[in-house]
Amino acid sequence: MCGFLCFVSGNPDHLPLIPESLLIHRGPDNVSQVSYRNTIIKHWRLSIVDLSSSSDQPLEDNDFILAYNGELYHYEELGRSLFRKTYSSDTKLLFDILSKGNKRLLKGISGFYSYLFLDKMANIIRGSRDVWGQKPMFFHISENKAIFASEDTAIQHLLGHSGNVDSNGILNYLLFKDRFMGKTCFANIHELAPGSEFKFNIANWNFEVDKDWQSFYEEKFEDHVSNNQHKEASTTKLIDSINSSIDARFNCDVPVQICLSGGIDSS
């Protein structure tokens, strides 16, 4: 778990001080911040893959800035196949995928993520979440500020609102233990839907959300198993998938723990 926050000000002379403690619970191993024109991007890192400082974020070069929370599995193999390079972390691989305009590759990659990617030349910020929505992304857009963050409470802190709540969002959570249609418990703070991506043009202050991944949820399970009629073949494929997914999650540079309840859904 890591955390990030991006603040874009309509007035470059009024950039806020973002407290280091704001999301320190999400990433205590490193806290770094970069600024570009009227934009601040801050990242709180929990080091899992590549414990060196070379994978600290935000990751920046002359053209782009990346703030990322998540993990891309099999990043070594992907790096060799896509760019003929050896990668020490999935962060650097994601940076190259996005900087070379290959973001559509993420649809077929095993992993989970949310990220912010600033294109300096175009003056555009792009962001996205994986189709399962495992990693959070919240945003606030108003006339003079735009804020993107891993937690809605971090945005609320910077807005300085008192008692500015969304009663429908609270009601949804109390009834269903979840929030729907991008609502949060706060007014004017929204959640990016799983599988969505956005583009924020800083120059003209235009914010667009692309939901073309919605088709992922409309696929029928039968379409994936129709060519696998035999029970034995289906069972073998399922076992191989489980073993492969477990192996992928053990590929990290810190000790791993697995905790299971006694339920059939967990074990």
Coordinates of C-alpha atoms in Angstrom, one line a residue:
M1 CA 0.0 0.0 0.0
C2 CA 1.3 3.4 -1.0
G3 CA -0.4 6.8 -1.3
F4 CA -0.2 9.8 -3.5
L5 CA -1.7 13.3 -3.8
C6 CA -1.7 15.8 -6.6
F7 CA -2.7 19.4 -6.2
V8 CA -3.2 21.7 -9.3
S9 CA -3.8 25.3 -8.5
G10 CA -5.5 27.8 -10.8
N11 CA -3.2 30.4 -9.3
P12 CA 0.5 29.3 -9.2
D13 CA 1.1 31.8 -6.4
H14 CA -1.2 29.9 -4.1
L15 CA 0.2 26.4 -3.7
P16 CA -0.6 24.7 -0.4
L17 CA 1.8 23.1 2.1
I18 CA 1.0 19.4 2.0
P19 CA 1.7 17.8 5.4
E20 CA 4.0 14.8 5.4
S21 CA 1.7 13.2 8.0
L22 CA -1.3 13.4 5.7
L23 CA -0.9 9.9 4.2
I24 CA 2.1 8.6 6.2
H25 CA 0.0 5.6 7.3
R26 CA -0.1 4.4 3.7
G27 CA 3.7 4.7 3.0
P28 CA 6.1 5.3 5.9
D29 CA 9.3 4.2 4.0
N30 CA 9.7 7.3 1.9
V31 CA 7.9 10.6 1.4
S32 CA 8.9 12.7 -1.6
Q33 CA 7.4 15.6 -3.5
V34 CA 8.0 17.3 -6.9
S35 CA 6.6 20.5 -8.3
Y36 CA 6.0 21.5 -11.9
R37 CA 4.5 24.9 -12.8
N38 CA 1.3 25.1 -10.8
T39 CA 1.2 21.4 -9.9
I40 CA 2.5 19.5 -6.8
I41 CA 2.7 15.7 -6.7
K42 CA 3.5 14.0 -3.4
H43 CA 4.1 10.3 -2.8
W44 CA 4.2 8.1 0.3
R45 CA 6.0 4.8 -0.4
L46 CA 5.6 1.4 1.3
S47 CA 8.6 -0.5 -0.1
I48 CA 7.7 -4.0 -1.3
V49 CA 9.6 -4.4 -4.6
D50 CA 13.1 -2.9 -5.0
L51 CA 13.9 -1.5 -1.6
S52 CA 16.5 0.9 -2.9
S53 CA 15.8 4.6 -3.4
S54 CA 15.9 4.2 -7.2
S55 CA 12.2 3.3 -7.1
D56 CA 11.2 6.1 -4.8
Q57 CA 8.4 8.3 -6.2
P58 CA 7.3 10.5 -7.8
L59 CA 9.4 9.1 -10.7
E60 CA 10.4 12.0 -13.0
D61 CA 12.4 12.7 -16.1
N62 CA 12.5 15.8 -18.4
D63 CA 9.1 15.0 -19.9
F64 CA 6.9 13.0 -17.4
I65 CA 6.1 12.5 -13.7
L66 CA 4.6 9.3 -12.3
A67 CA 2.9 8.6 -8.9
Y68 CA 1.8 5.1 -8.6
N69 CA 0.2 2.7 -6.0
G70 CA -0.1 -1.0 -6.8
E71 CA 1.9 -3.9 -8.3
L72 CA 2.4 -5.3 -11.7
Y73 CA 3.2 -9.0 -11.6
H74 CA 5.8 -10.6 -13.8
Y75 CA 7.4 -7.2 -14.5
E76 CA 10.8 -8.8 -15.2
E77 CA 9.4 -10.9 -18.1
L78 CA 7.2 -8.1 -19.3
G79 CA 10.2 -5.7 -19.4
R80 CA 12.2 -8.1 -21.4
S81 CA 9.4 -8.9 -23.9
L82 CA 8.2 -5.3 -24.3
F83 CA 11.5 -3.2 -24.2
R84 CA 14.3 -5.8 -24.1
K85 CA 15.4 -4.3 -20.8
T86 CA 16.0 -5.7 -17.3
Y87 CA 13.8 -3.9 -14.7
S88 CA 14.4 -3.7 -10.9
S89 CA 10.8 -2.7 -10.2
D90 CA 7.4 -2.6 -11.7
T91 CA 7.3 1.2 -11.1
K92 CA 10.0 1.7 -13.7
L93 CA 8.2 -0.6 -16.1
L94 CA 5.0 1.3 -15.7
F95 CA 6.8 4.6 -16.3
D96 CA 8.2 3.3 -19.6
I97 CA 4.8 1.9 -20.7
L98 CA 3.1 5.2 -20.1
S99 CA 5.8 7.4 -21.4
K100 CA 5.9 5.5 -24.7
G101 CA 2.1 5.8 -25.1
N102 CA 1.4 2.1 -24.5
K103 CA -1.2 2.5 -21.7
R104 CA -3.5 0.1 -23.5
L105 CA -1.1 -2.7 -22.6
L106 CA -2.2 -2.5 -19.0
K107 CA -5.5 -4.2 -20.0
G108 CA -3.7 -7.4 -20.5
I109 CA -1.3 -7.2 -17.6
S110 CA -1.8 -9.1 -14.3
G111 CA -1.8 -6.7 -11.4
F112 CA -3.6 -3.9 -9.7
Y113 CA -2.9 -0.2 -9.6
S114 CA -4.0 3.4 -9.5
Y115 CA -1.7 6.0 -10.9
L116 CA -1.2 9.7 -11.9
F117 CA 0.9 10.5 -14.9
L118 CA 1.8 14.1 -15.8
D119 CA 2.9 14.9 -19.4
K120 CA 4.9 18.1 -19.0
M121 CA 4.9 19.1 -22.7
A122 CA 1.2 18.6 -23.2
N123 CA 0.4 19.9 -19.7
I124 CA -2.0 17.0 -19.1
I125 CA -2.5 14.7 -16.2
R126 CA -3.8 11.2 -16.8
G127 CA -5.0 8.8 -14.2
S128 CA -6.4 5.3 -14.1
R129 CA -7.5 2.4 -11.9
D130 CA -7.4 -1.3 -12.5
V131 CA -10.7 -3.1 -13.5
W132 CA -11.1 -4.6 -10.0
G133 CA -10.7 -1.2 -8.3
Q134 CA -8.3 -2.7 -5.7
K135 CA -6.4 0.6 -5.4
P136 CA -8.3 3.8 -4.7
M137 CA -8.5 7.1 -6.5
F138 CA -10.5 10.2 -5.5
F139 CA -10.7 13.6 -7.0
H140 CA -12.1 17.1 -6.6
I141 CA -12.4 19.6 -9.5
S142 CA -13.4 23.2 -8.9
E143 CA -12.8 26.5 -10.7
N144 CA -9.5 27.2 -9.0
K145 CA -8.2 23.9 -7.8
A146 CA -8.0 20.2 -8.8
I147 CA -7.0 17.5 -6.3
F148 CA -6.4 13.8 -6.9
A149 CA -5.5 11.5 -4.0
S150 CA -5.5 7.9 -2.7
E151 CA -7.9 8.9 0.1
D152 CA -10.9 11.2 0.1
T153 CA -10.1 12.4 3.6
A154 CA -6.8 13.8 2.3
I155 CA -8.7 15.9 -0.2
Q156 CA -11.1 17.0 2.5
H157 CA -8.2 18.2 4.6
L158 CA -6.9 20.4 1.8
L159 CA -10.3 21.8 1.1
G160 CA -10.8 22.8 4.7
H161 CA -14.5 22.1 4.6
S162 CA -16.4 21.7 7.9
G163 CA -19.5 19.5 7.9
N164 CA -19.6 19.4 4.0
V165 CA -21.0 15.9 3.6
D166 CA -23.0 14.0 1.0
S167 CA -25.9 12.4 2.8
N168 CA -26.7 10.1 -0.1
G169 CA -23.1 8.8 -0.1
I170 CA -23.3 8.1 3.7
L171 CA -26.7 6.4 3.3
N172 CA -25.3 4.1 0.6
Y173 CA -22.5 3.1 2.8
L174 CA -24.7 2.4 5.8
L175 CA -27.1 0.4 3.8
F176 CA -24.7 -1.5 1.5
K177 CA -21.3 -1.1 3.1
D178 CA -20.2 0.4 -0.2
R179 CA -20.4 3.6 -2.3
F180 CA -21.9 3.8 -5.7
M181 CA -21.8 6.0 -8.8
G182 CA -18.6 7.7 -7.7
K183 CA -20.1 9.1 -4.5
T184 CA -18.2 9.5 -1.3
C185 CA -19.2 10.7 2.1
F186 CA -18.1 14.2 1.2
A187 CA -19.7 16.7 -1.2
N188 CA -17.7 17.6 -4.2
I189 CA -15.3 14.7 -3.8
H190 CA -15.8 11.8 -6.1
E191 CA -14.3 8.3 -6.6
L192 CA -12.9 7.2 -10.0
A193 CA -14.8 4.1 -11.0
P194 CA -12.9 0.8 -11.3
G195 CA -11.5 0.3 -14.8
S196 CA -11.8 4.0 -15.6
E197 CA -9.2 6.5 -16.7
F198 CA -9.3 10.3 -16.8
K199 CA -7.6 13.1 -18.6
F200 CA -7.2 16.5 -17.1
N201 CA -6.0 19.2 -19.4
I202 CA -4.4 21.8 -17.1
A203 CA -4.2 24.5 -19.8
N204 CA -8.0 24.7 -20.4
W205 CA -9.1 23.1 -17.1
N206 CA -11.0 20.3 -18.9
F207 CA -11.6 17.0 -17.1
E208 CA -12.8 13.9 -19.0
V209 CA -13.5 10.4 -17.7
D210 CA -13.2 7.5 -20.1
K211 CA -15.3 4.4 -19.1
D212 CA -14.6 2.2 -22.1
W213 CA -13.4 -0.6 -19.8
Q214 CA -17.1 -0.9 -18.7
S215 CA -17.4 -3.7 -21.2
F216 CA -15.1 -5.8 -19.0
Y217 CA -18.0 -6.2 -16.6
E218 CA -20.5 -7.1 -19.3
E219 CA -18.7 -10.2 -20.5
K220 CA -20.3 -13.5 -19.7
F221 CA -18.5 -16.1 -17.8
E222 CA -19.8 -18.7 -20.3
D223 CA -17.8 -17.0 -23.1
H224 CA -14.6 -17.9 -21.3
V225 CA -15.4 -21.6 -20.6
S226 CA -17.4 -22.5 -23.7
N227 CA -14.3 -24.2 -25.3
N228 CA -13.5 -26.1 -22.1
Q229 CA -16.2 -28.7 -21.9
H230 CA -14.4 -31.4 -20.0
K231 CA -14.4 -31.2 -16.2
E232 CA -10.9 -32.5 -15.9
A233 CA -9.5 -29.9 -18.2
S234 CA -11.4 -27.1 -16.4
T235 CA -10.1 -28.3 -13.0
T236 CA -6.5 -28.5 -14.2
K237 CA -6.8 -25.0 -15.7
L238 CA -8.2 -23.7 -12.4
I239 CA -5.5 -25.3 -10.3
D240 CA -2.8 -23.9 -12.6
S241 CA -4.3 -20.4 -12.4
I242 CA -4.3 -20.5 -8.6
N243 CA -0.7 -21.7 -8.4
S244 CA 0.4 -19.1 -10.9
S245 CA -1.3 -16.3 -9.0
I246 CA 0.2 -17.4 -5.7
D247 CA 3.7 -17.5 -7.2
A248 CA 3.3 -14.0 -8.6
R249 CA 2.5 -12.6 -5.2
F250 CA 5.5 -14.1 -3.6
N251 CA 7.8 -12.1 -6.0
C252 CA 8.8 -9.3 -3.6
D253 CA 11.8 -8.1 -1.6
V254 CA 10.2 -8.2 1.9
P255 CA 8.8 -11.1 4.0
V256 CA 5.4 -12.4 3.0
Q257 CA 2.6 -13.5 5.3
I258 CA -0.7 -15.1 4.3
C259 CA -3.7 -15.1 6.7
L260 CA -6.8 -17.2 6.0
S261 CA -10.0 -17.6 7.8
G262 CA -11.7 -21.0 7.9
G263 CA -14.3 -20.1 5.3
I264 CA -14.4 -22.0 2.0
D265 CA -14.3 -18.6 0.2
S266 CA -10.9 -17.8 1.9
S267 CA -9.2 -21.2 1.8

